[in-house]
mmCIF file of C-alpha atoms in Angstrom:
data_model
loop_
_atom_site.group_PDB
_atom_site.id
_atom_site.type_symbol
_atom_site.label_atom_id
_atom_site.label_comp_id
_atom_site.label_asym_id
_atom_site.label_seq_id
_atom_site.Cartn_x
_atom_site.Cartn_y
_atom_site.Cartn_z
ATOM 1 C CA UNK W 1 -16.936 5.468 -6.154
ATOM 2 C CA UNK W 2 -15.254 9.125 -7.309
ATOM 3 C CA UNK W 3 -12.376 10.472 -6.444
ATOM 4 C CA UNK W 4 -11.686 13.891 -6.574
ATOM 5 C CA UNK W 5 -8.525 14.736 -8.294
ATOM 6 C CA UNK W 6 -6.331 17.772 -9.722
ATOM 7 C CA UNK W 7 -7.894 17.192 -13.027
ATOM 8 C CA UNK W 8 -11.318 16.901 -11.520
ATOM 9 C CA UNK W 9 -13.769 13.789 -10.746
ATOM 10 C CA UNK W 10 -12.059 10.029 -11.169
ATOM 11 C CA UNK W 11 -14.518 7.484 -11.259
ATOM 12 C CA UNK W 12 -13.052 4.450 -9.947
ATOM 13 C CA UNK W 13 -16.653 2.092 -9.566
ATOM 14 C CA UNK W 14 -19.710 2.599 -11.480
ATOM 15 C CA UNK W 15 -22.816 0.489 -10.940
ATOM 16 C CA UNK W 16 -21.007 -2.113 -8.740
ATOM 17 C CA UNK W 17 -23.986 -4.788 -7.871
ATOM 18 C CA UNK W 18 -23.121 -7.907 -5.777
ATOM 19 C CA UNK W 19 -24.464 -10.370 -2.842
ATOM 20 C CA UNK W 20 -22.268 -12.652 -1.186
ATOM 21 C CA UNK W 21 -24.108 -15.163 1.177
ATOM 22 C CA UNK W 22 -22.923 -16.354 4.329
ATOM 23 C CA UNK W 23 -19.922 -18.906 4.373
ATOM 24 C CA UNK W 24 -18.709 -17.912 0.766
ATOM 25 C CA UNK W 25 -15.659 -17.774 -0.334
ATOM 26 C CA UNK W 26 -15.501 -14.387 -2.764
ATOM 27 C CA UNK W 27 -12.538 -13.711 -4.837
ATOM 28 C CA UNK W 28 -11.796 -10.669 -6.875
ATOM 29 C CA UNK W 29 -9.723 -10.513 -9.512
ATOM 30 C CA UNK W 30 -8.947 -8.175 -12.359
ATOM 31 C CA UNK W 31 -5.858 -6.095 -13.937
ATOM 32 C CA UNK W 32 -4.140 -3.428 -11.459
ATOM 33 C CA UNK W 33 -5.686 -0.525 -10.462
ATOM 34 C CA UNK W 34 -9.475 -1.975 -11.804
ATOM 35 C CA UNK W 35 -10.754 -0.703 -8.402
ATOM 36 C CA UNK W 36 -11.069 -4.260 -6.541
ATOM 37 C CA UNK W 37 -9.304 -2.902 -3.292
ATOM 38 C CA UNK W 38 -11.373 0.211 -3.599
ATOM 39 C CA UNK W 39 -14.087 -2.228 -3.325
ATOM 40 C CA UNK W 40 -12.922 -4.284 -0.398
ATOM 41 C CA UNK W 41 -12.158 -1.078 1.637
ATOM 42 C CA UNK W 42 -15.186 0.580 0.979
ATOM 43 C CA UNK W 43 -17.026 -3.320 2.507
ATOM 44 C CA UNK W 44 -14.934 -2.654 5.459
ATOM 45 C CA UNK W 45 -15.830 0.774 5.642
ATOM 46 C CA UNK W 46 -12.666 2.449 5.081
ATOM 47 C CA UNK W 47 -13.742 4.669 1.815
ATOM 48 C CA UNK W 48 -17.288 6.235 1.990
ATOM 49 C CA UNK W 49 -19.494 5.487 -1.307
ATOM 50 C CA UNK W 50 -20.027 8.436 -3.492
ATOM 51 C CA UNK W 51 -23.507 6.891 -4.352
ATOM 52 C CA UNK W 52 -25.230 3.608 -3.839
ATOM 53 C CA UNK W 53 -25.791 1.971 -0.318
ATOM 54 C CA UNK W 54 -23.231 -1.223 1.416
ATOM 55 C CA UNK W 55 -24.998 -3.960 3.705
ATOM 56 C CA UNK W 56 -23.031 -6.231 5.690
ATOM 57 C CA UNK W 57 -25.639 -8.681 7.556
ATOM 58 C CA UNK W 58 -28.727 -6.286 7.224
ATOM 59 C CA UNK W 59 -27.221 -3.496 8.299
ATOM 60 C CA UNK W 60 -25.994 -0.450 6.457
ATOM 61 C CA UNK W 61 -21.893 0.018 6.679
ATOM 62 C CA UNK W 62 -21.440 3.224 7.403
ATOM 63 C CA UNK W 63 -17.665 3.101 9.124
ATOM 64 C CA UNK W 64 -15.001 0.463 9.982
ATOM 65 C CA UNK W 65 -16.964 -2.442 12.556
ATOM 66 C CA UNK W 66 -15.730 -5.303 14.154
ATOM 67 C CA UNK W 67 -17.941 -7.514 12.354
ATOM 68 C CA UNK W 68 -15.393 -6.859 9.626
ATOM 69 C CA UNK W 69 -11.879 -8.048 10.026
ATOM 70 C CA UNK W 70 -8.957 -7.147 7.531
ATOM 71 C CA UNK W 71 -6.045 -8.666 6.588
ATOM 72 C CA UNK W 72 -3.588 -6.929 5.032
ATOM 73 C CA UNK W 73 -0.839 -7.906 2.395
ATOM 74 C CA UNK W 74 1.230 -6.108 4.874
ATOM 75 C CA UNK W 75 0.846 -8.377 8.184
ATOM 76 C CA UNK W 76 0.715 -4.931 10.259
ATOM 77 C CA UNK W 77 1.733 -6.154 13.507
ATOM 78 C CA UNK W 78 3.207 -3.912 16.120
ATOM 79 C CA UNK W 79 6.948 -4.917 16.289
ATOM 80 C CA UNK W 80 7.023 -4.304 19.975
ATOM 81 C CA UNK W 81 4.291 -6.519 21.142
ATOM 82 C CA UNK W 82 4.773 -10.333 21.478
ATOM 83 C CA UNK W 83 1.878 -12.985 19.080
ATOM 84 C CA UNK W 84 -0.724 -13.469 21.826
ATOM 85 C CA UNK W 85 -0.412 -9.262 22.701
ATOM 86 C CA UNK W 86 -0.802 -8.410 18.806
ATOM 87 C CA UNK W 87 -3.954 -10.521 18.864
ATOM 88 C CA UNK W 88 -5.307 -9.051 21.886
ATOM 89 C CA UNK W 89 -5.754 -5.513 20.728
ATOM 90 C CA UNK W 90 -7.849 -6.764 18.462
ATOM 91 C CA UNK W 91 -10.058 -9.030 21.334
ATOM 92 C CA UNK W 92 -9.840 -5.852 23.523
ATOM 93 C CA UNK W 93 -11.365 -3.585 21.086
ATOM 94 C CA UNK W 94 -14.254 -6.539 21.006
ATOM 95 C CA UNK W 95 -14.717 -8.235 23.702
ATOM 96 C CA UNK W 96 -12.870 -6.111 26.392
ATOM 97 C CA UNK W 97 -16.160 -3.824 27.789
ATOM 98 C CA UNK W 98 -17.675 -7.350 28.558
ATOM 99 C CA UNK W 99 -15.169 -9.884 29.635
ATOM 100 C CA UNK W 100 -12.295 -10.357 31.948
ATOM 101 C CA UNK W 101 -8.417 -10.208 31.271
ATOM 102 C CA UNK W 102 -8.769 -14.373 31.664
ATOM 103 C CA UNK W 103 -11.260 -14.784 28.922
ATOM 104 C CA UNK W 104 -9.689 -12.143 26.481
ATOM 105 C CA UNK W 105 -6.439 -13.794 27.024
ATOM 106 C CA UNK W 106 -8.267 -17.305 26.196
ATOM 107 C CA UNK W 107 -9.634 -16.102 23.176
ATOM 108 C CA UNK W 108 -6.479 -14.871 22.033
ATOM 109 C CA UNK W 109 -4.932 -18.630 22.693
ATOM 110 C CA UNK W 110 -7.556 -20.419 20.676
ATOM 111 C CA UNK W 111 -7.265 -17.542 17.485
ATOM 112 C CA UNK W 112 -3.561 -18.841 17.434
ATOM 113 C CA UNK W 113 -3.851 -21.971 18.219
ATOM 114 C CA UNK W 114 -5.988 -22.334 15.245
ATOM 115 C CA UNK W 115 -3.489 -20.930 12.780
ATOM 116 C CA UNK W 116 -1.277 -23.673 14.311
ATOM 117 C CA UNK W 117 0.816 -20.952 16.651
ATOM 118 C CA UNK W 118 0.435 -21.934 19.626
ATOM 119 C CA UNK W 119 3.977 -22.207 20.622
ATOM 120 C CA UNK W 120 5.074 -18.776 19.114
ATOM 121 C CA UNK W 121 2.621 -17.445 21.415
ATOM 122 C CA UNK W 122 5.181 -15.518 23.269
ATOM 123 C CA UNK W 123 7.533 -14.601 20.338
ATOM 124 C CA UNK W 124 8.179 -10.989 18.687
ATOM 125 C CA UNK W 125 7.385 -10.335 14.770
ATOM 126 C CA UNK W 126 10.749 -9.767 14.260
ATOM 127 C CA UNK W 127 11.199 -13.691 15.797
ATOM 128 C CA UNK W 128 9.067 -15.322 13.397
ATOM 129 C CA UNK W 129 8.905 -15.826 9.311
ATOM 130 C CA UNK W 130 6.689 -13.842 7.385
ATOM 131 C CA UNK W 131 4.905 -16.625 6.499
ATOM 132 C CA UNK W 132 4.158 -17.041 10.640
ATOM 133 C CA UNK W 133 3.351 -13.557 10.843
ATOM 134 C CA UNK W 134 0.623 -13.735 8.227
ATOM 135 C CA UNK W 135 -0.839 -16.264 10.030
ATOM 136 C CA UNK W 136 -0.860 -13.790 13.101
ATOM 137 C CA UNK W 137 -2.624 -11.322 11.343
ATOM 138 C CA UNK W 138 -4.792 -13.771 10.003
ATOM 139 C CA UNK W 139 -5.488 -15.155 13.553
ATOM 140 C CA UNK W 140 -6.232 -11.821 15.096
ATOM 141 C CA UNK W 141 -9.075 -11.238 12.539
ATOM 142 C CA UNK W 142 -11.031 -14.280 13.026
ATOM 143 C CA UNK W 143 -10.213 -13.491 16.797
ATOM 144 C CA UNK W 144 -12.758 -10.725 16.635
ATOM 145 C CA UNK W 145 -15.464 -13.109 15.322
ATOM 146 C CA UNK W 146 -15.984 -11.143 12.430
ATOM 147 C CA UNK W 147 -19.523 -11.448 10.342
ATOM 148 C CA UNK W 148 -17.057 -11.001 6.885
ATOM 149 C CA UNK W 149 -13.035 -11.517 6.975
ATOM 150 C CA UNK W 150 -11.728 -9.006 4.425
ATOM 151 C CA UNK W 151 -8.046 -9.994 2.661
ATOM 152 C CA UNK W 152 -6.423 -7.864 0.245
ATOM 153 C CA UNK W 153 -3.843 -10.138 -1.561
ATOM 154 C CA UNK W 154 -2.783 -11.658 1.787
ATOM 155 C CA UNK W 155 0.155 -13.793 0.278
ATOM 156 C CA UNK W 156 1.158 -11.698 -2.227
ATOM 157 C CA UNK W 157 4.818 -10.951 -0.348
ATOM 158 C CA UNK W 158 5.420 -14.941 0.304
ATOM 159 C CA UNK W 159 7.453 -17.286 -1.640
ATOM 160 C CA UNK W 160 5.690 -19.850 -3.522
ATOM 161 C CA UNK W 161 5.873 -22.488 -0.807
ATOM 162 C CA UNK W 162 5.187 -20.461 2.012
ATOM 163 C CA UNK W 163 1.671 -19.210 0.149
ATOM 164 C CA UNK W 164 0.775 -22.795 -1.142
ATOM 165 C CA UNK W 165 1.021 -23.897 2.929
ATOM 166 C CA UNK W 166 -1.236 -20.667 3.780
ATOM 167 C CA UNK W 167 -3.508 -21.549 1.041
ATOM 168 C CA UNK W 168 -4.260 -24.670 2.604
ATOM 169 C CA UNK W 169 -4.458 -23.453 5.865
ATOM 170 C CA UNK W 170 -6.920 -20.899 5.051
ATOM 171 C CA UNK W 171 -8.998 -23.499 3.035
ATOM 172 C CA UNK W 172 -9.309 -25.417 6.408
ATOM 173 C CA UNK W 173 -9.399 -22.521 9.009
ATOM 174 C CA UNK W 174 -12.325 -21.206 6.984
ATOM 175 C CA UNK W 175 -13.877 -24.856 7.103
ATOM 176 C CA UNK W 176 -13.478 -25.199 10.468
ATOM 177 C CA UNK W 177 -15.014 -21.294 11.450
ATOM 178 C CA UNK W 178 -17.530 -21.215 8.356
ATOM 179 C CA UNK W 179 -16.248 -17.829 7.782
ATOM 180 C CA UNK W 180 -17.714 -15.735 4.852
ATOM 181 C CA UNK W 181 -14.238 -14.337 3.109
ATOM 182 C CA UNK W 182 -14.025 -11.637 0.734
ATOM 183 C CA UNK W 183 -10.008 -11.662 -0.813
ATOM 184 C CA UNK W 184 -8.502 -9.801 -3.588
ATOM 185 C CA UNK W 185 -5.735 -11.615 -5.435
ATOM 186 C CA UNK W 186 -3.924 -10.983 -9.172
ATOM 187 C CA UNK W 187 -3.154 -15.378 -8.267
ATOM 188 C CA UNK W 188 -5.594 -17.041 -10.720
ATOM 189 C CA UNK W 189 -5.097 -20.015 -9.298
ATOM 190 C CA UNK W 190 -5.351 -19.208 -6.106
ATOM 191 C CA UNK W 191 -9.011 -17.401 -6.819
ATOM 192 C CA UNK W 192 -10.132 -20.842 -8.650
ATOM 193 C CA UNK W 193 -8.615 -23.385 -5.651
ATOM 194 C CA UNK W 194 -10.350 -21.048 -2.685
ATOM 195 C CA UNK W 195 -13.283 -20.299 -4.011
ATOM 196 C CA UNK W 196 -17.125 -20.562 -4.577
ATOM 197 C CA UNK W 197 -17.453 -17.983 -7.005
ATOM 198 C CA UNK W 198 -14.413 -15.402 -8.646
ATOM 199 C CA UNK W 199 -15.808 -12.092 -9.031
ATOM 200 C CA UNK W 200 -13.506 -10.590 -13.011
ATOM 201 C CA UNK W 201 -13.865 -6.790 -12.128
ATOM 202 C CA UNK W 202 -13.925 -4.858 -15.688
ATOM 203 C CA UNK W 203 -10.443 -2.344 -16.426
ATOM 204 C CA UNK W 204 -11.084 1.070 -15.043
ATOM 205 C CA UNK W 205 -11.633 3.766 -14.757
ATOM 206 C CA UNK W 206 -15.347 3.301 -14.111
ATOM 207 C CA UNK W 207 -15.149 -0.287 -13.379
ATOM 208 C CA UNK W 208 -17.796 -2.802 -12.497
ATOM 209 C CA UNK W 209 -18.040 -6.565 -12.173
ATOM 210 C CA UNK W 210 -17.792 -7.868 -15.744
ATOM 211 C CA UNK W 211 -18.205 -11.568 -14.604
ATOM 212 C CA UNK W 212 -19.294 -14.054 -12.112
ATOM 213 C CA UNK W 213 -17.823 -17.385 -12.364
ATOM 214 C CA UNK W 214 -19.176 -20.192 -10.336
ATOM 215 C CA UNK W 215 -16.230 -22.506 -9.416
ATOM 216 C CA UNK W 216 -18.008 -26.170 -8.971
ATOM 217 C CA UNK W 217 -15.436 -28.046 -7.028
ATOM 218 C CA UNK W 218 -16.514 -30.086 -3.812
ATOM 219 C CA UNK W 219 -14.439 -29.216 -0.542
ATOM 220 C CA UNK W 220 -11.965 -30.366 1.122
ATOM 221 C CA UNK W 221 -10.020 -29.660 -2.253
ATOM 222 C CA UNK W 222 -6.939 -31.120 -2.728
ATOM 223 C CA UNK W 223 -4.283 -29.063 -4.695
ATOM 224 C CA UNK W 224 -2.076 -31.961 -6.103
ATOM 225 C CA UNK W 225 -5.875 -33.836 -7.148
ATOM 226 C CA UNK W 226 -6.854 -30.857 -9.073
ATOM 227 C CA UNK W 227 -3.839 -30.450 -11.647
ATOM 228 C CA UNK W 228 -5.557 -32.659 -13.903
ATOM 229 C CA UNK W 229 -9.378 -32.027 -13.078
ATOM 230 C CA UNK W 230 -11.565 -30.689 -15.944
ATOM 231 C CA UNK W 231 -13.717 -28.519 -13.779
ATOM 232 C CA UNK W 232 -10.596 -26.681 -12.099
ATOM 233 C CA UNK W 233 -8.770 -26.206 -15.783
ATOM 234 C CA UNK W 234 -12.413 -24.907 -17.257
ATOM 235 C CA UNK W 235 -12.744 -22.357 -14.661
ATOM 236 C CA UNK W 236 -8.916 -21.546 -14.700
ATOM 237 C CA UNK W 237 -9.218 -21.014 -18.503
ATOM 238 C CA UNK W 238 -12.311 -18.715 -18.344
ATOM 239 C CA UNK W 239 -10.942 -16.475 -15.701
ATOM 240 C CA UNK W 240 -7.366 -16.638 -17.782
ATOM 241 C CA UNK W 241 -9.746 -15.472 -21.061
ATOM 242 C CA UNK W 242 -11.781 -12.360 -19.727
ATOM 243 C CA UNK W 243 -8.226 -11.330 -18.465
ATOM 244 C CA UNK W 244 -6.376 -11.516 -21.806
ATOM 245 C CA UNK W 245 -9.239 -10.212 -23.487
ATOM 246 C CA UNK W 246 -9.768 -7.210 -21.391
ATOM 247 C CA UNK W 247 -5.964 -6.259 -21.789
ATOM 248 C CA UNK W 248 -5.827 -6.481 -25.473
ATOM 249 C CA UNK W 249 -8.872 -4.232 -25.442
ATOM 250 C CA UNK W 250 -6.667 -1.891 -23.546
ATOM 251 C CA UNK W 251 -3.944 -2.212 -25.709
ATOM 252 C CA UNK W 252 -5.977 -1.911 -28.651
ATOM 253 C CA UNK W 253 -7.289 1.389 -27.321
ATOM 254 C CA UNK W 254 -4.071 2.195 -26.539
ATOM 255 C CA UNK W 255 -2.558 1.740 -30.114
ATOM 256 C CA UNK W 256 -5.449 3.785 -31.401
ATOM 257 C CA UNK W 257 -4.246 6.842 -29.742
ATOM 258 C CA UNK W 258 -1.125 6.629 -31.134
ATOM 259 C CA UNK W 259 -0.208 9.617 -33.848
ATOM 260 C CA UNK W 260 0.074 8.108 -37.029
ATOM 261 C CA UNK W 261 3.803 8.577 -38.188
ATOM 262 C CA UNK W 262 3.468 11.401 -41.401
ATOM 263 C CA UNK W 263 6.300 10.621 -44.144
ATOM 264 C CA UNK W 264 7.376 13.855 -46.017
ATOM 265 C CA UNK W 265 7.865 13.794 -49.863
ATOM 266 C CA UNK W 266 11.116 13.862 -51.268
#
């Protein structure tokens, strides 16, 4: 991926090669501004590849689609519009050329329902906690039935709490839907307790997947259960090491730029 620029071509991705199988759980993770939401919006179709070709499900991505759903770090729902009528857009845009107001309102029940909102189903954003109104934006994704859910650093804005409970609702939503997910997060612990394998994107510019790291825990996982399992604290340390070592190559780089002080004779 290259972005044009005042002082000419940025390349942001080089030579980016990855498969993610149905029902995985991807992660990302790397330092800021590595390119790993560059990669997630150019999956869903919002950035157009400068070279190279995307395939969601066989078929070449060539635009946003609703068999990609995104959720935002930003929950993005219209302030004006009550849960179930945020979530309906989204089944409209769907489902609306074949099925009646009854069955798009339906689906729009069940999305909530299963991110455990059923009674703020008639509430405003500005009613809610932002915690609940993650979970509505979370809901009107997998309302769309989505091949691929697409999350850039969903609980980044949350308190600790708050994200730990959303954590383990996602873990069981995406249990209960089988749904193949595809998150950025800086949280290195939340990219080892969600997921099947944590993509370590290499600093940019020119960035590409450095590592692949295959996190062998058996689901339902159980936060508290995992403090002191061996498995969970290998693959926490070996994400925790590519990310220190990458940054003191930066900061090595960075020192060797440096002028080198000159002292005058006396």
């Amino acid at each position: 991926m290259q972005f044009e620029t005042k002082r000419g071509p940025f390349v942001a991705l080089r030579e980016v090669n990855l498969a993610i199988q149905k029902g995985e759980f991807i992660s990302i993770i790397g330092h800021s501004g590595c390119g790993k939401s560059t990669v997630l919006n150019l999956v869903a179709g919002l950035l157009d590849a400068s070279s190279g070709t995307l395939l969601c499900a066989g078929r070449e991505i060539k635009g946003p689609g609703p068999d990609r759903a995104v959720v935002f770090q930003n929950h993005s729902l219209l302030p004006w519009l009550t849960c179930t009528q945020n979530v309906l857009l989204a089944v409209e845009q769907v489902f609306g050329p074949k099925e009646g107001r009854a069955q798009l309102l339906e689906r729009a029940h069940a999305a909530l329902d299963l991110v455990h909102l059923g009674h703020a189903r008639d509430k405003y954003p500005h009613e809610i906690s932002g915690g609940m109104k993650q979970r509505v934006g979370i809901a009107r994704a997998l309302a769309m039935e989505p091949k691929a859910l697409l999350m850039d650093e969903p609980f980044g804005a949350l308190d600790a709490l708050t994200r730990a409970h959303l954590q383990d609702e996602l873990m069981r939503i995406c249990a209960a839907t089988q749904s193949t997910v595809i998150m950025v997060t800086h949280d290195v612990d939340e990219a080892v307790l969600l997921s099947d394998r944590i993509v370590m994107m290499t600093n940019g510019p020119a960035a590409t997947v450095g590592e692949i790291l295959s996190v062998d825990l058996p689901r339902p996982r159980d936060r508290l259960a995992l403090a002191d399992d061996p498995t969970y604290n290998h693959c926490r340390h070996a994400v925790l090491k590519f990310l220190y070592e990458k940054q003191r190559k930066v900061e090595d780089i960075s020192e060797a730029r440096k002028p080198k002080a000159t002292s005058k004779a006396a």
